[in-house]
Short mmCIF file of C-alpha atoms and ligand atoms in Angstrom, two decimals:
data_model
loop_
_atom_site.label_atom_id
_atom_site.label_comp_id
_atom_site.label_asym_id
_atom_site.label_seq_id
_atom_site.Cartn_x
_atom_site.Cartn_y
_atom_site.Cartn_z
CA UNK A 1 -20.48 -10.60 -49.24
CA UNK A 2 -19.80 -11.69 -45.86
CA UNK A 3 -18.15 -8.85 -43.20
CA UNK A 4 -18.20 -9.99 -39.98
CA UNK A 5 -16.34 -6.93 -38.84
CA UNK A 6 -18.72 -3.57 -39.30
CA UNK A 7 -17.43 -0.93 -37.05
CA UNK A 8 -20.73 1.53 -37.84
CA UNK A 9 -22.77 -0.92 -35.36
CA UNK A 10 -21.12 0.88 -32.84
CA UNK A 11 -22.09 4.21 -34.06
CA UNK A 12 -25.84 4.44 -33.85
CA UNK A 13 -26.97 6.95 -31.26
CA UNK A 14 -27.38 4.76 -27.89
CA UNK A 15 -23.88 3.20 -28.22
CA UNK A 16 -21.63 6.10 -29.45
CA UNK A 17 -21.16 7.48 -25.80
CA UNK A 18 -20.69 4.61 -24.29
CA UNK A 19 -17.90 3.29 -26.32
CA UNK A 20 -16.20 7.08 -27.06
CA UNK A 21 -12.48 6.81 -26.05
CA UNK A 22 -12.42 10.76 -25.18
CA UNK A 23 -14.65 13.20 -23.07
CA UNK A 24 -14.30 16.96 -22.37
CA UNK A 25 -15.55 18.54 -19.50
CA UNK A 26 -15.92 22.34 -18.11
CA UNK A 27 -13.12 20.89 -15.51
CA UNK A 28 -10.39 20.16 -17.97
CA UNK A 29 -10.40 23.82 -19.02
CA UNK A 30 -8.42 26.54 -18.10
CA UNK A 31 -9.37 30.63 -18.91
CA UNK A 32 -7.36 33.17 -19.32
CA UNK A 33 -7.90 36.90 -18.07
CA UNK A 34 -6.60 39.85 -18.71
CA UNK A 35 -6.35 42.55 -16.35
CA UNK A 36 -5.46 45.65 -17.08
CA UNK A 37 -3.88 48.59 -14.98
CA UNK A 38 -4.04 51.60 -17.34
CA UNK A 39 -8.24 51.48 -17.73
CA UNK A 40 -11.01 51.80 -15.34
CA UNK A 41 -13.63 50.12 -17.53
CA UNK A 42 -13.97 46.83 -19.84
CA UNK A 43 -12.22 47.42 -23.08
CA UNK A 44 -13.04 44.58 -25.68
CA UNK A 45 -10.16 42.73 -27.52
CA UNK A 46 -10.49 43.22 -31.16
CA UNK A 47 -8.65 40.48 -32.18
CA UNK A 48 -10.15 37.91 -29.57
CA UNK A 49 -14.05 38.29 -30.00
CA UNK A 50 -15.96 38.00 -26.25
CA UNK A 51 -12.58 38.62 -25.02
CA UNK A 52 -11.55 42.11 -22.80
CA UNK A 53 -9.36 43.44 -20.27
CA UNK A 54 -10.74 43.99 -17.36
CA UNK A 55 -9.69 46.79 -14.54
CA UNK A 56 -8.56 45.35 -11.31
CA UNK A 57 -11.87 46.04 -9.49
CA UNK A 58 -13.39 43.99 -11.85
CA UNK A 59 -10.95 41.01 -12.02
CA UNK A 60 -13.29 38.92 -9.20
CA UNK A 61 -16.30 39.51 -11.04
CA UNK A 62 -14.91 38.77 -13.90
CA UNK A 63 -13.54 35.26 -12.50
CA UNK A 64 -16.73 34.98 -10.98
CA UNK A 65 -18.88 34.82 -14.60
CA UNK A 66 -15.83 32.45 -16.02
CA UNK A 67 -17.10 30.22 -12.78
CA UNK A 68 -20.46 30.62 -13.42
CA UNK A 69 -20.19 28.20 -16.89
CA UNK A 70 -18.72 25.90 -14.70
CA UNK A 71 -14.60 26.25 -15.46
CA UNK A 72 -13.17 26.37 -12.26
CA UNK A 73 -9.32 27.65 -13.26
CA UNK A 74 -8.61 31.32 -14.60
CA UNK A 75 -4.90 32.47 -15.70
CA UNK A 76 -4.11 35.68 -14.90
CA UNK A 77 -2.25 37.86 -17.21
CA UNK A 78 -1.26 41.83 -16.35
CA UNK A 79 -1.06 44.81 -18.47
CA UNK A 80 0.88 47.21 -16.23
CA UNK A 81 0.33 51.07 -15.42
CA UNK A 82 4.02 51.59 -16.71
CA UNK A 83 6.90 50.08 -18.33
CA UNK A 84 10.92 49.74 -17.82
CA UNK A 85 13.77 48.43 -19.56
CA UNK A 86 13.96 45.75 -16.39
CA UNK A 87 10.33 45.39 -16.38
CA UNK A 88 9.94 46.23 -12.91
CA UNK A 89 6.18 46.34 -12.66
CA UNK A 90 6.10 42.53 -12.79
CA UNK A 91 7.22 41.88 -9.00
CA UNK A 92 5.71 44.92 -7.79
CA UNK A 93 3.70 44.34 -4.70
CA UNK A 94 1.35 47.20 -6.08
CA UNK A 95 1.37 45.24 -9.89
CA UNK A 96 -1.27 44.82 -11.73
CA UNK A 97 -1.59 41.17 -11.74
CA UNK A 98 -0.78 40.73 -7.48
CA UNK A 99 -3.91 43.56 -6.99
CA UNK A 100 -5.88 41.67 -8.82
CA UNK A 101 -4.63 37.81 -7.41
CA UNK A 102 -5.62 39.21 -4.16
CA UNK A 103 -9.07 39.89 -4.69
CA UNK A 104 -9.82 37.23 -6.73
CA UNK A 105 -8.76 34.50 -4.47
CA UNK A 106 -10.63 36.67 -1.50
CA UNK A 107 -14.32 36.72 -3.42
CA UNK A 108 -14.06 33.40 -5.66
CA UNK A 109 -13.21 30.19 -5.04
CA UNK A 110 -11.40 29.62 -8.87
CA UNK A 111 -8.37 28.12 -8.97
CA UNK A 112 -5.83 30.94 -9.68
CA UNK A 113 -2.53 30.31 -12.22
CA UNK A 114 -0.42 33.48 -12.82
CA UNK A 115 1.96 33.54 -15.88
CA UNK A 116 5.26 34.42 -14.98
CA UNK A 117 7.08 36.43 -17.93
CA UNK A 118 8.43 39.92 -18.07
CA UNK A 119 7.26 40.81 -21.72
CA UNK A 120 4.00 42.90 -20.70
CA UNK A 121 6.25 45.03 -18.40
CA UNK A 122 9.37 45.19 -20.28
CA UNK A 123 9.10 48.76 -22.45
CA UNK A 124 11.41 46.57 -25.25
CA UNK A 125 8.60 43.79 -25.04
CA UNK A 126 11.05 40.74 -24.89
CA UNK A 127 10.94 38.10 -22.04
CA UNK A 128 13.90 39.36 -19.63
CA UNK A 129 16.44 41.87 -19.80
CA UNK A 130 18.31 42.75 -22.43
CA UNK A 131 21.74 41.92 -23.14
CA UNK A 132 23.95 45.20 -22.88
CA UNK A 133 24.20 44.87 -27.39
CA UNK A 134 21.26 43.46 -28.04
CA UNK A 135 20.21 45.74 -30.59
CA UNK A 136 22.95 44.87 -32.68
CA UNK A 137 23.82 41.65 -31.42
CA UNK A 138 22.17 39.20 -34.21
CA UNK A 139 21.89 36.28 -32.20
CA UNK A 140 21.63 37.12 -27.71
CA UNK A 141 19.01 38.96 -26.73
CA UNK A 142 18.01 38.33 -23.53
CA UNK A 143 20.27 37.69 -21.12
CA UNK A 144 19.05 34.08 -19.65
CA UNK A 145 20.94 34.21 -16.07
CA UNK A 146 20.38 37.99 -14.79
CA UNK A 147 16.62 37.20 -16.18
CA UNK A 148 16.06 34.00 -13.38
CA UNK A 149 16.32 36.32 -10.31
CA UNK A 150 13.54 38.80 -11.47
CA UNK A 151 11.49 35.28 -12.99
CA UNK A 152 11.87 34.16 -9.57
CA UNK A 153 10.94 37.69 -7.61
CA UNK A 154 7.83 37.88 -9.44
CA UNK A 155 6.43 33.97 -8.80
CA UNK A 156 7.47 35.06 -5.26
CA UNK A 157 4.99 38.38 -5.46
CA UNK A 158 1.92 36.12 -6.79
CA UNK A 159 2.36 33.53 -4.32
CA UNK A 160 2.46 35.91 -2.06
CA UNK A 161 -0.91 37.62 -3.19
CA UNK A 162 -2.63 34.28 -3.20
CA UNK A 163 -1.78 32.78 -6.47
CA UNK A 164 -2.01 28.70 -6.42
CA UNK A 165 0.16 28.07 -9.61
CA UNK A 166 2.51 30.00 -11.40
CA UNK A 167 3.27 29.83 -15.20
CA UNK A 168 6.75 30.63 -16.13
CA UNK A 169 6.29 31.25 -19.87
CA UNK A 170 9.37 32.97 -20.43
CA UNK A 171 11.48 30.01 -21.97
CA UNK A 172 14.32 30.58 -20.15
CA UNK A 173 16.81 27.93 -19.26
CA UNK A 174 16.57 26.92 -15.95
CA UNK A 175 13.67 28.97 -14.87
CA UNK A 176 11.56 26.11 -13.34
CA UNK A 177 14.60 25.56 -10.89
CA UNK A 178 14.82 29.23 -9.92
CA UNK A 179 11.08 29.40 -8.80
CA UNK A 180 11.13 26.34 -7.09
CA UNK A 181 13.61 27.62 -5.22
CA UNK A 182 12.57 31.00 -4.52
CA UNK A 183 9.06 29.64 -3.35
CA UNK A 184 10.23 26.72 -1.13
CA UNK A 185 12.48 29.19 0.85
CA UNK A 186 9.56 31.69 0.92
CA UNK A 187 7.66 28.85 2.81
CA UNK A 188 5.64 28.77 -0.31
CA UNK A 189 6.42 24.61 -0.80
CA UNK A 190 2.49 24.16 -1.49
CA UNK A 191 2.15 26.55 -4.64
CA UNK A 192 2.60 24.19 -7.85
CA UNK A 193 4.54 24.78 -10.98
CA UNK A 194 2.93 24.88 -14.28
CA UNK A 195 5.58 25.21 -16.93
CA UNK A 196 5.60 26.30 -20.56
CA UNK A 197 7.65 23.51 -21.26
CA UNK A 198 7.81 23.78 -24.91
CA UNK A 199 6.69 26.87 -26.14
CA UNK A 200 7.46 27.22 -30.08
CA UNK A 201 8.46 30.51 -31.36
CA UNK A 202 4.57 30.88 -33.63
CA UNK A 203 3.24 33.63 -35.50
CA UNK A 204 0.21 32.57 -33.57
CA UNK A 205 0.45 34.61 -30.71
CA UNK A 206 -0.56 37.41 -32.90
CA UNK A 207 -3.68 38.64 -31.61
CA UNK A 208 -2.28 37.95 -27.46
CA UNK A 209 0.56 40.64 -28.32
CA UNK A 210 -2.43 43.13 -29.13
CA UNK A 211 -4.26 41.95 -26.27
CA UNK A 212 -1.54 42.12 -23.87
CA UNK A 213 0.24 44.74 -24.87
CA UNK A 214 4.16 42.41 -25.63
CA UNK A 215 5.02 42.56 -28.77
CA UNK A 216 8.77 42.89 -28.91
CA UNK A 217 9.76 46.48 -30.09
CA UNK A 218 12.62 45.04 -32.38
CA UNK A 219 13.29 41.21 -32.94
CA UNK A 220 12.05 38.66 -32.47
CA UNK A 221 11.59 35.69 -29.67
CA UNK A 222 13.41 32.93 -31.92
CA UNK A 223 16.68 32.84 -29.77
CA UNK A 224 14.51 31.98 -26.44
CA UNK A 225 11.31 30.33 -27.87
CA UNK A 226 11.62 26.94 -29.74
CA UNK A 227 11.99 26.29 -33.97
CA UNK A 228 8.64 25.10 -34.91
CA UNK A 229 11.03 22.46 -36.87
CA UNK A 230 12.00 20.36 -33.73
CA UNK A 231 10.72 17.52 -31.90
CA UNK A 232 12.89 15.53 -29.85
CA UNK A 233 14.26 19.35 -28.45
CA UNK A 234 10.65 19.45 -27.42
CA UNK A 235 11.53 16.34 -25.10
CA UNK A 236 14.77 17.40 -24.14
CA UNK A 237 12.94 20.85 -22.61
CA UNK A 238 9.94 19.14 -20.72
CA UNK A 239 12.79 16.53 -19.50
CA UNK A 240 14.83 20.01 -17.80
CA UNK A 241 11.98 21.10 -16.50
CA UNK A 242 10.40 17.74 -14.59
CA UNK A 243 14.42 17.70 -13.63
CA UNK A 244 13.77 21.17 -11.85
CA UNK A 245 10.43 20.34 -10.55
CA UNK A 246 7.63 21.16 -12.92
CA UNK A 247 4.34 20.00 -11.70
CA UNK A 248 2.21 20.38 -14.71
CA UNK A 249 4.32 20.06 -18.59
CA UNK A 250 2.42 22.91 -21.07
CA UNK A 251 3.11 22.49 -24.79
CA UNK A 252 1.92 25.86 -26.65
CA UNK A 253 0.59 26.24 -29.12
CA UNK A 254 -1.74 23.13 -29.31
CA UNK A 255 -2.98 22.46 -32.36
CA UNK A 256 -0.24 23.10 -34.41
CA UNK A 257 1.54 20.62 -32.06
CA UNK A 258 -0.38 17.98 -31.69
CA UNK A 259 2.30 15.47 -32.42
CA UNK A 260 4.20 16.79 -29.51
CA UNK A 261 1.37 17.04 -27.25
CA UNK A 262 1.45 13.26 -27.94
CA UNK A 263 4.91 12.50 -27.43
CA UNK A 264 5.22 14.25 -24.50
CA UNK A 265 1.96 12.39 -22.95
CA UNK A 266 3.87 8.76 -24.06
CA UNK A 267 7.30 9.96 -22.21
CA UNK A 268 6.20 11.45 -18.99
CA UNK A 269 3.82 10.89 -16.74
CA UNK A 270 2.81 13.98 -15.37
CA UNK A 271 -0.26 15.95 -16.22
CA UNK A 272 -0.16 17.57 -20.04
CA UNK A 273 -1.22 20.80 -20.79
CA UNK A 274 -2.25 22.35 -23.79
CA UNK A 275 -2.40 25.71 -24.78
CA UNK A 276 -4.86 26.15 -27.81
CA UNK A 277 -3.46 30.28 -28.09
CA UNK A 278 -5.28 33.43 -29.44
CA UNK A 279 -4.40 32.73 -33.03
CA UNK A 280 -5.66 29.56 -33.16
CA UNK A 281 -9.32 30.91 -31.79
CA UNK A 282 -9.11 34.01 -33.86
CA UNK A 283 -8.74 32.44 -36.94
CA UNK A 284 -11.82 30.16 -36.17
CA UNK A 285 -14.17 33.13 -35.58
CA UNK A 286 -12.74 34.72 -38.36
CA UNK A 287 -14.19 32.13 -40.77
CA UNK A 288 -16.97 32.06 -38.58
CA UNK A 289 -17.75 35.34 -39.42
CA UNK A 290 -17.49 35.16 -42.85
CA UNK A 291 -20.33 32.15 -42.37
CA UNK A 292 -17.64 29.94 -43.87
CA UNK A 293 -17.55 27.32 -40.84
CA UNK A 294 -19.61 26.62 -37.53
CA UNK A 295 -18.02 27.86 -34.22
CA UNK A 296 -19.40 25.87 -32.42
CA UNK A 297 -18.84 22.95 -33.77
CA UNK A 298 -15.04 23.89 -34.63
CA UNK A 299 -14.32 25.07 -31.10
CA UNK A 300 -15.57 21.65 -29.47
CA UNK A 301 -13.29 19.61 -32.33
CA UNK A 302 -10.05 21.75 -31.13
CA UNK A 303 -10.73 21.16 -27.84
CA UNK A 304 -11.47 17.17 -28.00
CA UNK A 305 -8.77 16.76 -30.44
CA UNK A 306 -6.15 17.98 -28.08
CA UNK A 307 -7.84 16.07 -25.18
CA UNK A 308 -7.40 12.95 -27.63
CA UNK A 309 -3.71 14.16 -28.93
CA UNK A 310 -3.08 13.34 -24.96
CA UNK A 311 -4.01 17.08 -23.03
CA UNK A 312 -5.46 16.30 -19.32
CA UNK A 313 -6.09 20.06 -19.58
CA UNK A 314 -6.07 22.88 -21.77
CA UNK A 315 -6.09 26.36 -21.66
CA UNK A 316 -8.39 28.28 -24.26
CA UNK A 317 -9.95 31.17 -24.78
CA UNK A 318 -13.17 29.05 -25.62
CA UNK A 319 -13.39 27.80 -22.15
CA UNK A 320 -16.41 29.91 -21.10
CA UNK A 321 -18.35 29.66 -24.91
CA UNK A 322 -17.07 25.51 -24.59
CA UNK A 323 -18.25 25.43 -21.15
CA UNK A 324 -21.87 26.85 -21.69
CA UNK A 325 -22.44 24.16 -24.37
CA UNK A 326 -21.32 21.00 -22.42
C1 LIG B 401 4.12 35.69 -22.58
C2 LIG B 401 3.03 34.93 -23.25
C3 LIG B 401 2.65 34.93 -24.60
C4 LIG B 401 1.53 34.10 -24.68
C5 LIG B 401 1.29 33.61 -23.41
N1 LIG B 401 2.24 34.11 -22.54
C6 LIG B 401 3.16 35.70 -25.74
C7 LIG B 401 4.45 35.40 -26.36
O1 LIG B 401 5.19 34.52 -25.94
O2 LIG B 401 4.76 36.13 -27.30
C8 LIG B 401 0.73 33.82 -25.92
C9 LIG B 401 -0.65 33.34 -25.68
C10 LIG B 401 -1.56 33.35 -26.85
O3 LIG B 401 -1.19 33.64 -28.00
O4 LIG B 401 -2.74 33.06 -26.62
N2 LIG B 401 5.41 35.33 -22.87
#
């Protein structure tokens, strides 16, 4: 027997660090936040275990624990007082999620990312407004161009309350182009773009619907959102986007689509983000609970394996939990 090559030598407990090819840190993590406009007091999220929303006076504090674990970027999303067909409560001065952008970038210092989408404030649920037949329309449902301008009035209402980033999630075509626009002529040239560049229509999002309140009330998102089937499309979308200006590329959900996570890391070169989504943290405490798998150890696999699949950052709902630990 003669093996010159043993790659265990390297795995004994002073050398592993040193030669590991991927770290994660509280920095490369991004938590979300939901604030809600119809409570007065923390309600917890069934679904999403530690998780709650939070009333607006208690959006800074609750940024302020999230900071405390050392994460230093929240995303803000709103569950509004009322809803319309338009979904008017989005780019409300008054709204839910510009109340509480204002106080959180007065008391913290956390980087603040809004997500731009009209589904929480639409009383249909879908991302924009409705074509005039959509009900019995089979295939158009939103109506992509009269959907932009309100996209672009509510970015306009976050910047305006202090957000750094907004997050169009809508997957509307040519909605990184509209914001950009609407923000550079609002003086607003600083505030970045972080775009859901390929977001996959997934029965994943399950437990964010019941969190946030945007479940669509008939149909379904698969004539906006991507097939789960495709690939290159994947590319094609990011490509639009960084064409429009997209500062930061998100692919959602993450792991699910690692293999695009990756691909989209090897074609571009601006920073990748992941979004590891409600269903893919519920289903981890779910075994959890049933003492069928550690959560701990699970949560900090996830997160490195999307680091390694080529995320710089990723948003989860384990940030805080994560966070602690490192
Ligand atoms: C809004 C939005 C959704 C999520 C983030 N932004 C829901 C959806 O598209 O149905 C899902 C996030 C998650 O599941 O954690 N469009």
């Amino acid at each position: 027997m003669n093996l010159t090559d043993r790659p265990r030598r390297l795995r004994t407990d002073g050398i592993r660090s040193l030669v590991a090819e991927t770290s994660l840190d509280a920095t490369d993590l991004m938590a979300p936040v939901f604030v809600d406009a119809t409570t007065d007091e923390r309600v917890p999220i069934e679904s999403m275990p530690g998780h709650e929303r939070v009333p607006v006076d208690e959006a800074a504090a609750c940024v302020e624990e999230v900071r405390e674990t050392g994460v230093e970027a929240v995303m803000v999303f709103g569950i509004p007082a009322s809803k319309d067909a338009e979904g008017s409560r989005a780019w409300a001065d008054d709204g839910v999620v510009q109340e509480a952008v204002r106080r959180i970038s007065r008391e913290t210092d956390a980087y603040v990312v809004t997500d731009v989408c009209l589904c929480e404030y639409t009383d249909h649920g879908h991302c924009g407004l409705l074509e005039s037949d959509a009900r019995e329309h089979a295939n158009l449902t939103v109506d992509n161009d009269a959907t932009l301008d309100l996209l672009a009035r509510t970015a306009r209402s976050h910047a305006d309350a202090g957000a750094d980033m907004v997050a169009p999630s809508g997957m509307m075509d040519g909605m990184v182009g509209a914001l950009r626009r609407e923000l550079d002529a609002a003086g607003f040239e600083d505030r970045a773009i972080m775009s859901y560049a390929a977001k996959y229509e997934s029965a994943f999002y399950g437990p964010f619907r019941d969190a946030a309140d945007g479940a669509p009330a008939f149909g379904d998102r698969r004539h906006y959102q991507m097939d789960p089937a495709n690939a290159r499309e994947a590319l094609r979308e990011v490509r639009l986007d960084v064409e429009q200006g997209a500062d930061v590329l998100m692919v959602k959900p993450a792991l699910p689509y690692l293999d695009i996570v990756r691909a989209v890391r090897e074609e571009f070169d601006h920073p990748v983000a992941a979004y590891n989504v409600s269903g893919e943290y519920a289903m981890l405490h779910a075994a959890a609970e049933k003492g069928w798998l550690s959560l701990e150890e699970t949560a900090l696999e996830s997160l490195l394996s999307i680091k390694r699949a080529g995320a710089d950052l990723i948003l989860t709902y384990f940030a805080e939990d994560v966070a602690d630990h490192l």
